[in-house]
XYZ file of C-alpha atoms in Angstrom:
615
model
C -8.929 20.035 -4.632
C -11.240 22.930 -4.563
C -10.265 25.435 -2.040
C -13.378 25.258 -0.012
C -12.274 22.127 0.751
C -8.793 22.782 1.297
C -8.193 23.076 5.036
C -10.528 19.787 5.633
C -8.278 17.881 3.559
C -4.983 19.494 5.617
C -6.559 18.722 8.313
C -6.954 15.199 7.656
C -3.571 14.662 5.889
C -2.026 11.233 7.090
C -4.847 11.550 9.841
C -4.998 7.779 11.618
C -7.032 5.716 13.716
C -5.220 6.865 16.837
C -5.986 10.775 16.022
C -9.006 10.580 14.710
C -10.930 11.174 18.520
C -8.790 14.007 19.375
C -9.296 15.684 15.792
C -13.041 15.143 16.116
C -12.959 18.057 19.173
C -11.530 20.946 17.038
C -12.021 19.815 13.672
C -15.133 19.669 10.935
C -18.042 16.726 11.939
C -16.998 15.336 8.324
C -13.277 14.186 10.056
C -15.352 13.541 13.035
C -17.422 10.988 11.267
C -14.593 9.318 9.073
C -15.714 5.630 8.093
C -13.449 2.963 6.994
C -13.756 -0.832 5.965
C -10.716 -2.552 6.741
C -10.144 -3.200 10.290
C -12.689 -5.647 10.590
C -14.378 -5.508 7.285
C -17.607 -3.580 7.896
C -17.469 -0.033 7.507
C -17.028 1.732 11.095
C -15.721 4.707 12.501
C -11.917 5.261 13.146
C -12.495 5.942 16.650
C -13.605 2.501 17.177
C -10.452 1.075 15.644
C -7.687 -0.239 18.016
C -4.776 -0.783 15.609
C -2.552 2.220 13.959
C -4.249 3.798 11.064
C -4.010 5.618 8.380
C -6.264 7.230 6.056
C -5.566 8.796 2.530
C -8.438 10.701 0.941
C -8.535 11.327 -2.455
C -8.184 15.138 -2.185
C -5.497 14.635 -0.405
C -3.700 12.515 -3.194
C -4.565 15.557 -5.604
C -3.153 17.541 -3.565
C 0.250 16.691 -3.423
C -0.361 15.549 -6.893
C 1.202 11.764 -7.045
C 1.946 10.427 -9.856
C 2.610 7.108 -8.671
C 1.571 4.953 -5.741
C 5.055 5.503 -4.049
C 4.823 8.945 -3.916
C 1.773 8.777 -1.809
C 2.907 6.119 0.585
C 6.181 7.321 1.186
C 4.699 10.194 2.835
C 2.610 7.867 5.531
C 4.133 6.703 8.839
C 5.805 3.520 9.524
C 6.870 3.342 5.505
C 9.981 3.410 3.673
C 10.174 2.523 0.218
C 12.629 1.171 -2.268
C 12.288 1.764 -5.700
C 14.579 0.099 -9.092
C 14.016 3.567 -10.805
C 11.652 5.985 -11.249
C 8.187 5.998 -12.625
C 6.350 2.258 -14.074
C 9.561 0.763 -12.548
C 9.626 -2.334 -9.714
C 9.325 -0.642 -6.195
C 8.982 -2.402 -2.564
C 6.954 -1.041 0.432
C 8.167 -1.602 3.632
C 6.445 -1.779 6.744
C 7.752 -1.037 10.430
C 11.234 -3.116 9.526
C 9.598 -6.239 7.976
C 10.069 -7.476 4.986
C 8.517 -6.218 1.644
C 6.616 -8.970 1.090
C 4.899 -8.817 4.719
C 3.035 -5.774 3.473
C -0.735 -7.261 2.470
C -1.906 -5.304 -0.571
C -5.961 -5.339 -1.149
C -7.376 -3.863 -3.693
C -11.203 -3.092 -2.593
C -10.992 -5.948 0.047
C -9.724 -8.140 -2.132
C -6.384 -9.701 -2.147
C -3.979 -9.280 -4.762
C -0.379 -11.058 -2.842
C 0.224 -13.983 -4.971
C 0.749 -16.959 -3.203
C 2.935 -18.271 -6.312
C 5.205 -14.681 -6.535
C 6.089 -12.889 -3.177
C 4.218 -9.446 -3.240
C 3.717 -7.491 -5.822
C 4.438 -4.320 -7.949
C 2.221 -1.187 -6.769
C 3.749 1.161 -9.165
C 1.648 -0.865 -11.704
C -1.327 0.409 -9.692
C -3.071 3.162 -11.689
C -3.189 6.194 -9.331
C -5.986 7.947 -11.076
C -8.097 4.906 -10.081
C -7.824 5.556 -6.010
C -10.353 6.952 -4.426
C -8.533 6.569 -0.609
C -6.017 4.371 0.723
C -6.225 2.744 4.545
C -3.346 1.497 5.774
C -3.217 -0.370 9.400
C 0.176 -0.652 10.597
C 1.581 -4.035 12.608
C 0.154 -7.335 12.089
C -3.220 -7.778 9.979
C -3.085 -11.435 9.651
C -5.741 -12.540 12.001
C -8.381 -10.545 9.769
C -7.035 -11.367 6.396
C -4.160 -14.673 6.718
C -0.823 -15.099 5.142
C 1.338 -12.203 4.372
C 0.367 -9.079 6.760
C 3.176 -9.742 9.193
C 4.065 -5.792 8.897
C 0.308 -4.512 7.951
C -2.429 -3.945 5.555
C -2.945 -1.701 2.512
C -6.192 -1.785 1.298
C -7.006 0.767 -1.675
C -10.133 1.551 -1.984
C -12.130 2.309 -5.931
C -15.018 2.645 -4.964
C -17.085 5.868 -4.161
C -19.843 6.417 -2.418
C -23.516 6.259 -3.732
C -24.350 9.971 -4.069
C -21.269 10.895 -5.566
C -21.960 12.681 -8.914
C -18.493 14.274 -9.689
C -16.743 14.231 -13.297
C -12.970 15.200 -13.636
C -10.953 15.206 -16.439
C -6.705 15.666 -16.662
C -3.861 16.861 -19.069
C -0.137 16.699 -17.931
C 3.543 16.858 -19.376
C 6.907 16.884 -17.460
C 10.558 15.550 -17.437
C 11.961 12.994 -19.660
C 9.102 13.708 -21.807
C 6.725 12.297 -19.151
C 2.674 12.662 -20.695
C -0.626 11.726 -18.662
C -3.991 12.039 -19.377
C -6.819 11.058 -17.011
C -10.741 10.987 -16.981
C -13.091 10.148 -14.179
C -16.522 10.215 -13.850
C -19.747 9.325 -11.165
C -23.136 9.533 -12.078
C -26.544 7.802 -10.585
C -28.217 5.278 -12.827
C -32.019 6.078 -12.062
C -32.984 6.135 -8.593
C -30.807 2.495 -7.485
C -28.286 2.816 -9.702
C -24.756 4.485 -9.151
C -21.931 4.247 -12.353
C -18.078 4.794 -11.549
C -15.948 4.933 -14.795
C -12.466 5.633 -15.226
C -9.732 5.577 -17.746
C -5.863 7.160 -18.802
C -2.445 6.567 -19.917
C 1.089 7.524 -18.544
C 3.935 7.770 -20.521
C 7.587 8.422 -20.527
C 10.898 8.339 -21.989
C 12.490 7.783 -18.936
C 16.327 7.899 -18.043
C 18.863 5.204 -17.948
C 17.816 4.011 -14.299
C 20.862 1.159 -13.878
C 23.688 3.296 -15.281
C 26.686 0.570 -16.467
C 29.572 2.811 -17.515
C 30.750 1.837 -21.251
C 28.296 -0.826 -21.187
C 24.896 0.432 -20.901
C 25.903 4.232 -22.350
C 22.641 6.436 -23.928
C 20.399 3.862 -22.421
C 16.489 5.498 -21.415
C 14.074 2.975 -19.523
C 10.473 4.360 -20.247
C 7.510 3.390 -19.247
C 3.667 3.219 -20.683
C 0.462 2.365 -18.908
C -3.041 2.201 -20.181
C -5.895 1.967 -17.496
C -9.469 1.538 -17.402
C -12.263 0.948 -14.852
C -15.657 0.258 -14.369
C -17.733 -0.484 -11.370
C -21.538 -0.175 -11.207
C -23.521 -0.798 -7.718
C -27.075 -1.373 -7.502
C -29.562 -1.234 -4.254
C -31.921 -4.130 -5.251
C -33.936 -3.233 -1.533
C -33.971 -1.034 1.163
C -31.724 -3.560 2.486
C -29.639 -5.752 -0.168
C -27.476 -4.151 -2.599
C -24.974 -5.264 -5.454
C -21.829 -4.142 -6.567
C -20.055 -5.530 -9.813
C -16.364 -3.948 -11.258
C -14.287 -4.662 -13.940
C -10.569 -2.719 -13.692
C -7.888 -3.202 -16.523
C -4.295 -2.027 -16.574
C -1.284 -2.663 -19.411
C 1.986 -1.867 -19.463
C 5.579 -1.881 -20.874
C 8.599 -1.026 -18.928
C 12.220 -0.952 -19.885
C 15.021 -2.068 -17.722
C 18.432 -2.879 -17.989
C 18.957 -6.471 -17.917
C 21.440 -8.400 -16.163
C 23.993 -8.904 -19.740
C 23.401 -4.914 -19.655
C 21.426 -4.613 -22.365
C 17.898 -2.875 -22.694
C 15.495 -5.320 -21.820
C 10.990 -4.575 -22.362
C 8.798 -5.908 -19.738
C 5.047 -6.241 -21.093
C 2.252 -6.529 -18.234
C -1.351 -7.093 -18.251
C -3.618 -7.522 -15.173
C -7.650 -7.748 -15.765
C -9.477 -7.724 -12.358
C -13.259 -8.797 -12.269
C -14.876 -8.332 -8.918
C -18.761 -8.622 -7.186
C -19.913 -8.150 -4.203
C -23.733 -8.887 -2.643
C -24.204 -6.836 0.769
C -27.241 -7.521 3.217
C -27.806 -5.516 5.522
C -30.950 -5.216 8.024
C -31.330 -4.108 11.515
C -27.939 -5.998 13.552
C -27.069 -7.930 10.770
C -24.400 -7.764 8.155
C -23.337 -9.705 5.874
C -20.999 -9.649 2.571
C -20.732 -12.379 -0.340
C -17.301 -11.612 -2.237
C -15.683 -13.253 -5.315
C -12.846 -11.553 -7.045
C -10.813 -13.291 -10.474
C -7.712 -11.691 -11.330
C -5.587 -12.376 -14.812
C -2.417 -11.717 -14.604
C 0.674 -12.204 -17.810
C 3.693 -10.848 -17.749
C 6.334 -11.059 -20.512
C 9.628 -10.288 -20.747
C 11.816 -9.693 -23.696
C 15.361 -9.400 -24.798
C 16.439 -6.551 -26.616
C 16.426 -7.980 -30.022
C 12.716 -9.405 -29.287
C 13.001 -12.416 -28.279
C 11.236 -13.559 -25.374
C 13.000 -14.118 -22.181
C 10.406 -15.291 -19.544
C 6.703 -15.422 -19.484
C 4.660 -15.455 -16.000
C 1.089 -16.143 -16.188
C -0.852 -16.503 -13.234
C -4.901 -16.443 -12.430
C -5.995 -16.217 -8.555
C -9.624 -16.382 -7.514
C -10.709 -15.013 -4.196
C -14.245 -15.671 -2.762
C -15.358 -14.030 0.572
C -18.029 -14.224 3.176
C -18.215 -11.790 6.203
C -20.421 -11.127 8.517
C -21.053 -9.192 11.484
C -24.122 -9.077 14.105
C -24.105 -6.636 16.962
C -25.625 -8.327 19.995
C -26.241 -4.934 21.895
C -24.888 -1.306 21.306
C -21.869 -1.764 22.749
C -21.073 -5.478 22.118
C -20.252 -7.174 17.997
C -19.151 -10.310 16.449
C -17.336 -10.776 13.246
C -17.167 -14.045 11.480
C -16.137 -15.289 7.886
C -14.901 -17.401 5.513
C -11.584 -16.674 2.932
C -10.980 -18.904 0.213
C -7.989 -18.495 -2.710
C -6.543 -20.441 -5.430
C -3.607 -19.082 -7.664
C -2.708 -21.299 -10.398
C 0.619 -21.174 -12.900
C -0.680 -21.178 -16.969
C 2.625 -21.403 -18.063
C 6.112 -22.648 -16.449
C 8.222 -20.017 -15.166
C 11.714 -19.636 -15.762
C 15.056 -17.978 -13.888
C 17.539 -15.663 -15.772
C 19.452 -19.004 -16.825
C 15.910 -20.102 -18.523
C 15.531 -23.351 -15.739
C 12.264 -23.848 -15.250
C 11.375 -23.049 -11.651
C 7.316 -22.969 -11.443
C 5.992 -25.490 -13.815
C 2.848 -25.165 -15.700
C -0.322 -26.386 -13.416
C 1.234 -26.016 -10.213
C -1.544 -24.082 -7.649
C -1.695 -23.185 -4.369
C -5.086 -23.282 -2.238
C -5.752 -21.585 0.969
C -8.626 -21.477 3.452
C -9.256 -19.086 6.293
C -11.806 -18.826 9.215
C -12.192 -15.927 11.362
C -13.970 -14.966 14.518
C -13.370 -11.579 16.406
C -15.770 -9.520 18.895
C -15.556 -6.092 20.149
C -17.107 -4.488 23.457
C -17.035 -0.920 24.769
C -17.469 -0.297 28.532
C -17.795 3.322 28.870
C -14.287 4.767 28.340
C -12.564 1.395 27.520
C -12.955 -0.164 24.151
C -11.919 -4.275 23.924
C -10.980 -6.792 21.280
C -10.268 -10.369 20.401
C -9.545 -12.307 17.290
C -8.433 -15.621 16.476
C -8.123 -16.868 12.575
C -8.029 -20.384 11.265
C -5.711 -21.020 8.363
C -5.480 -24.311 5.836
C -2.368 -24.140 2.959
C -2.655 -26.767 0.941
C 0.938 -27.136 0.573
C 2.087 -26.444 4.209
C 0.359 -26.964 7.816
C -2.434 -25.368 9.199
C -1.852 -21.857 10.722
C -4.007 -20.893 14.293
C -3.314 -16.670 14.620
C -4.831 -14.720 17.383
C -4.909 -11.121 18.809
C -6.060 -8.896 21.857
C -6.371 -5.049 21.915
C -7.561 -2.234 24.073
C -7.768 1.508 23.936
C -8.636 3.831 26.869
C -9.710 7.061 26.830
C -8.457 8.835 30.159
C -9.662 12.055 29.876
C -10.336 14.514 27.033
C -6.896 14.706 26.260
C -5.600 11.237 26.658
C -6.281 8.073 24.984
C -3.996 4.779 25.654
C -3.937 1.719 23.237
C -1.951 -1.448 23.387
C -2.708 -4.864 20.904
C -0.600 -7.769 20.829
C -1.101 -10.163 17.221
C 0.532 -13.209 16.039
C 0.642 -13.402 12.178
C 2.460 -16.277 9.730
C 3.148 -16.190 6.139
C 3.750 -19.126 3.834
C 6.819 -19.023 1.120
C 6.105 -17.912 -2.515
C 6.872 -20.772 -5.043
C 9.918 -17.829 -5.950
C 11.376 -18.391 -2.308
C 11.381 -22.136 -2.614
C 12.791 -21.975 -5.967
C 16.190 -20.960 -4.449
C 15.841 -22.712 -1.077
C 13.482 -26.060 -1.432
C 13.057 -26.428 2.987
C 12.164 -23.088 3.702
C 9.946 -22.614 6.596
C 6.983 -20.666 6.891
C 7.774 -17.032 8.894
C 5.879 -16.343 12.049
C 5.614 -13.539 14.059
C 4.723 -12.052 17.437
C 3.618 -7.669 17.538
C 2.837 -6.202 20.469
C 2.059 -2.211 19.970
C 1.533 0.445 22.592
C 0.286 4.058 21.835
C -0.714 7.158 23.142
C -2.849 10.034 21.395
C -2.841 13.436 23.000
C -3.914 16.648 21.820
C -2.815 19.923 23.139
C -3.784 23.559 22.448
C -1.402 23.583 19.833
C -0.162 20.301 18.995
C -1.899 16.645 18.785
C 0.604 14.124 19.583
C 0.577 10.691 18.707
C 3.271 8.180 19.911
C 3.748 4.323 19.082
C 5.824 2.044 20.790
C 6.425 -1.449 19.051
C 8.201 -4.670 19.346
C 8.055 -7.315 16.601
C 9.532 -10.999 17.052
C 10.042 -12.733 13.889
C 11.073 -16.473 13.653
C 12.202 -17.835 10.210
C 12.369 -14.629 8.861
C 13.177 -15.539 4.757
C 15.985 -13.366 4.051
C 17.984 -13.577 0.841
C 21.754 -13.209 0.917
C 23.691 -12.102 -2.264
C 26.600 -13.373 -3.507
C 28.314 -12.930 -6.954
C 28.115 -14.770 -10.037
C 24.098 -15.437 -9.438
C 24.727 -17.456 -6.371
C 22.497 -15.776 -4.037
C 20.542 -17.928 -2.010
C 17.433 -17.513 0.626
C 17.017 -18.840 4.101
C 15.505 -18.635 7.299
C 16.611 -16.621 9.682
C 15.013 -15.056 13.617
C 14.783 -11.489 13.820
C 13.762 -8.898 16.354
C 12.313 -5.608 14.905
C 11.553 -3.037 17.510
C 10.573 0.669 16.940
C 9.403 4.255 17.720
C 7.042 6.396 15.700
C 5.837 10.149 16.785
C 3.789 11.983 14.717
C 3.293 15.659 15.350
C 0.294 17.730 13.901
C 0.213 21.428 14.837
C -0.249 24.838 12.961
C 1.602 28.153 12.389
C -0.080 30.867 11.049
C -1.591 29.891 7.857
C 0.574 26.892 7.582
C -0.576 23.906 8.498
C 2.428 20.521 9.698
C 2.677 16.826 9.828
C 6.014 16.035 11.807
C 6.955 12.435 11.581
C 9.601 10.945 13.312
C 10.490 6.889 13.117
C 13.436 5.209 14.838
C 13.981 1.599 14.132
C 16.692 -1.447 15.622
C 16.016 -4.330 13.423
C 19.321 -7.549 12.837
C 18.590 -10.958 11.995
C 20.600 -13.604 14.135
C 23.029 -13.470 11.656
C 23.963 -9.861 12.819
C 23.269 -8.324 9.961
C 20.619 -5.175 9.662
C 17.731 -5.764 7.146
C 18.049 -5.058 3.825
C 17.179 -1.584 2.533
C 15.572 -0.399 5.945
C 17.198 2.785 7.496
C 16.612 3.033 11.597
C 15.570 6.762 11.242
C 13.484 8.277 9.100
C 11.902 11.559 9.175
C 9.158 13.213 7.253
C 7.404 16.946 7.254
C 4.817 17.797 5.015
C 3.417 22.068 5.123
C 0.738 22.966 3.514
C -0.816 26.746 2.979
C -3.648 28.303 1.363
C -3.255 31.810 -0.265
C -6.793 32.449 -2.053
C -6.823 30.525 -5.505
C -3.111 29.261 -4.626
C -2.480 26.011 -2.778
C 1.144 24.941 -1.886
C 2.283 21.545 -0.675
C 6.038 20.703 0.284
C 7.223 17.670 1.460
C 10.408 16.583 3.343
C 11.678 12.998 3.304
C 14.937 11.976 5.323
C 16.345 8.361 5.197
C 18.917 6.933 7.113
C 22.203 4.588 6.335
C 21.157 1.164 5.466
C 22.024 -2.313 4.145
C 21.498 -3.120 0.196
C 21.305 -6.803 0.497
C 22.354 -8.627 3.333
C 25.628 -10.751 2.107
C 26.346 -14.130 2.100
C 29.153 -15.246 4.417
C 32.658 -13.958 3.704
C 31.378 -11.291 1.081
C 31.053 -7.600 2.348
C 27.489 -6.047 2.578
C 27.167 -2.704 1.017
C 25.186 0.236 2.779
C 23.328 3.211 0.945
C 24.229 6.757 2.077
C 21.856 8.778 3.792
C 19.512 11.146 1.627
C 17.210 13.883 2.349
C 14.240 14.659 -0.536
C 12.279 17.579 -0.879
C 9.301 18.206 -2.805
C 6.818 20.847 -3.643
C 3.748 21.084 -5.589
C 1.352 24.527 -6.792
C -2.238 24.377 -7.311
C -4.105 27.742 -9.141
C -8.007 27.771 -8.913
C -8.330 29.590 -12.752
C -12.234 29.087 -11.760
C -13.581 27.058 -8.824
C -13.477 23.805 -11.642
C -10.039 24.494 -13.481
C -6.792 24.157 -11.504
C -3.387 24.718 -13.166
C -0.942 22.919 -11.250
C 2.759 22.338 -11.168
C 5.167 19.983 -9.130
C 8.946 19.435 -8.497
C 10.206 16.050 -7.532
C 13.630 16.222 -5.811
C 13.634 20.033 -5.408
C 17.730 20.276 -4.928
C 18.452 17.871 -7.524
C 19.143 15.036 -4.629
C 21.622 12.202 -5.695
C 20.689 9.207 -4.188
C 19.442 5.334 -4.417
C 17.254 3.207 -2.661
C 18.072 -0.121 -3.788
C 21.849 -0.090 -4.712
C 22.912 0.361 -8.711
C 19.447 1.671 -9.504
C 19.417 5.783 -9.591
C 16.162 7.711 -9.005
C 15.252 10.492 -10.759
C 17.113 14.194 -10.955
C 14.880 17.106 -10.360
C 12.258 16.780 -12.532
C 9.454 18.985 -13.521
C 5.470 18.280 -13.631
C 2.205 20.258 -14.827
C -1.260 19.795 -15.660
C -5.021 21.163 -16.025
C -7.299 19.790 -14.060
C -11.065 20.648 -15.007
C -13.724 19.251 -12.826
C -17.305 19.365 -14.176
């Protein structure tokens, strides 16, 4: 990030919904006027979102200089993650308690959940693709259906029409990590606006499921190729269309379950289009979306273990009319069908998916918003069709008030569902689908030296899917109630040149089983400084996790908890010129032992640096 733009971006950093009014009184009109899409689907101003939100800019992704998606969302509130490793390996997001596969991940709008695998791997996601990341926090799934029980991620590609930037990257680090990056905007005569990007990661990597005598010398690397294309077009003064192609492959070594070095191969090709109308009160979006996805897994001698391909189309169509200044109306249409190419197998090579096998959703939405003066009101309902299970009625209510110039009160309550993966029925054929009730309160204020922002939430799930472990492979999931209830204050203030985000989270989350959810600490704390020192930029992070379950345990076997940890961070921008930055990073400052999903060891202190030349 150029330092001219440096204290905009601090400003901003893990800005949300919720802070976005107060920041608008002492901050630059470009925070003031910060537009995002996915609350409701049309872009729109973060004051006039209810629900907790945050926003991630792209400078501010630079700036802390992320070389995966973890290390970005790790940082936000609400978020924990666990990860099998370190970089290109499997990682899980969690969201205020819930489980990782109640986190919806978009890409652009679109969804990319698989209805035939639960979540998904956002490691795979090419970092030097993002342009910002929103992130709405408790339940999501009367905008976009199944799966945002815990919230939304929706990361966004695209850039806006005038941008006409060019960027290109070099970098080396620990366990012989190498990255190269290139990015580029340009206008395509007076309509026309051209996004490209492209890179590779790669690295030796370490042996990231250490087996004593068994597993000895082991390294699990990782390699990713990238590449991305989107071109948008304004065909009128009032209908425009977008078109993208992105690409990703990559190979990632594990340790397999017989301890031996195993090679996952994956390839994911996204094509995407999007016509936009737009005139007067109107709005309205046509969407479709096809996304090929293979995965293949080999044994160490080459022989292939397990092959997962699946295709899922998504088509779209959302529209919004405001009625008067103060009064809107959203209404749409989802559609998705995921189909199996080839049959799936378990570790004991049983065929659990077969060929063929699909799964077809429909969704209908209608929402409205009206402000009266001060006080801001919505209401959604959503109308969901699984082919394979019943159909789904969700619904939600919100308000926000802003007292007085220093106070502003919000409260939403949401019911969300989420169906089971083919995976969960695989181990458990009468599964149920998981339903939920959120109700959120929150209070922004902003002092003369500190803006506060305070959530309150309480989250009733009922047939939560929970697996249990148990040795010798005999694991097994079920349904299970939970209640999920939680705290987060966030704390923005400066000192001196310094600049602070304070985050504190407390959670009390057990399933009626007694048992606390897997791999979810009940405090967490984070603290991210940054200062600006002429052509130097500095960024250091803080990250403390709490005690916590590995995997809840079948009856009569005892569950194992992960110790504590505290991570620190720091990363070193130098402005050679006002386009060529050196900069530098170290992950896990004081060399930090610690796991987040038990057996698998994250990285030691390791060492990053690159040129970055914009031009």
């Amino acid at each position: 990030m150029k330092k001219t733009a440096l204290a905009t971006a601090v400003v901003s950093l893990l800005s949300h919904a919720y802070a976005s009014p107060v920041f608008a009184q002492n901050t630059t009109t470009e925070t003031d006027e910060t537009m995002v899409v996915t609350a409701n689907r049309f872009e729109q101003s973060t004051e006039d979102v209810i629900a907790p939100m945050s926003v991630v800019t792209k400078e501010e992704i630079v700036q802390i200089q992320a070389k995966t998606m973890t290390d970005i969302l790790r940082l936000q509130p609400g978020i924990e993650v666990a990860s099998n490793g370190g970089i290109g390996q499997n990682a899980s997001i969690f969201m205020r308690g819930t489980n990782s596969d109640h986190v919806l991940i978009l890409i652009d709008g679109f969804r990319m959940n698989s209805s035939i695998k639960s979540g998904m791997n956002i490691n795979k996601i090419p970092v030097n693709q993002v342009e910002r990341i929103e992130i709405i926090r408790g339940s999501g799934a009367v905008m976009y259906g199944s799966d945002a029980v815990g919230g939304v991620i929706n990361i966004i590609t695209r850039t806006s029409f005038d941008n006409q930037s060019k960027s290109a990257t070099i970098g080396a680090g620990s366990d012989r990590y190498k990255e190269g990056n290139f990015a580029a905007n340009t206008k395509v005569g007076e309509n026309g606006h051209l996004k490209m990007a492209a890179g590779f990661t790669q690295t030796e990597g370490y042996n990231v499921n250490p087996q004593p005598g068994l597993n000895d010398g082991d390294k699990h690397g990782f390699e990713n190729s990238q590449f991305m294309l989107n071109y948008e077009h304004q065909l009128s003064s009032y209908v425009s269309l977008f078109t993208g192609v992105r690409w990703f492959n990559s190979t990632s070594e594990y340790n397999h379950y017989t301890n031996t070095k195993s090679r996952s191969e994956s390839e994911s090709t996204v094509y995407s289009s999007k016509l936009s109308f737009h005139k007067d009160a109107v709005s309205s979006n046509l969407s479709i979306s096809y996304q090929d996805d293979q995965t293949l897994e080999y044994h160490e001698n080459g022989d292939l273990d397990s092959e997962q391909k699946i295709d899922q189309l998504n088509m779209q169509w959302a529209n919004q009319i405001k009625l008067t200044n103060d009064w809107l109306v959203n209404a749409g249409v989802d559609w998705t069908d995921a189909k199996v190419k080839a049959d799936i197998t378990d570790w004991s090579n049983k065929v659990i998916i077969n060929e063929g096998e699909s799964r077809t959703s429909t969704g209908v939405y209608l929402g409205t918003q009206y402000q009266l003066e001060q006080l801001k009101l919505e209401a959604n309902t959503r109308f969901d069709k699984h082919d394979k299970y019943d159909e789904y009625t969700t619904w939600g209510v919100g308000a926000s008030y802003q007292i007085n110039d220093i106070y502003k009160v919000s409260t939403a309550y949401n019911t969300a569902f989420k169906a089971p993966s083919f995976y969960d029925l695989s181990t458990a054929s009468d599964l149920e689908p998981e339903t939920s009730k959120n109700i959120d309160v929150s209070l922004a204020a902003v002092y003369s030296l500190v803006n506060v922002n305070l959530s309150l939430y309480k989250n009733r799930v009922d047939n939560l899917i929970v697996y249990y472990d148990a040795p010798n492979f005999a694991g097994y999931s079920a349904n299970v109630d939970a209640d999920i209830k939680g705290a987060e204050l966030e704390l923005l203030f400066d000192t001196g040149i310094i600049s602070h985000t304070l985050i504190a989270e407390y959670k009390d989350h057990e399933d009626t089983e007694g048992q606390q959810l897997a791999r979810r600490a009940k405090q967490n704390y984070k603290w991210m400084g940054n200062i600006s020192l002429g052509d130097l930029d500095l960024n250091l992070s803080y990250i403390y996790t709490g005690k916590r379950s590995d995997l809840p345990s079948a009856p009569g076997v005892e569950t194992a908890y992960l110790d504590p940890y505290s991570l620190w961070s720091v990363a070193a921008a130098y402005w050679v010129t006002s386009d060529l930055a050196v900069r530098g990073r170290v992950e896990n400052l004081f060399d930090e032992e610690y796991e987040t999903a038990g057996g698998y060891k994250p990285a030691e202190r390791s060492y990053y640096v690159s040129l970055d030349y914009q031009f």
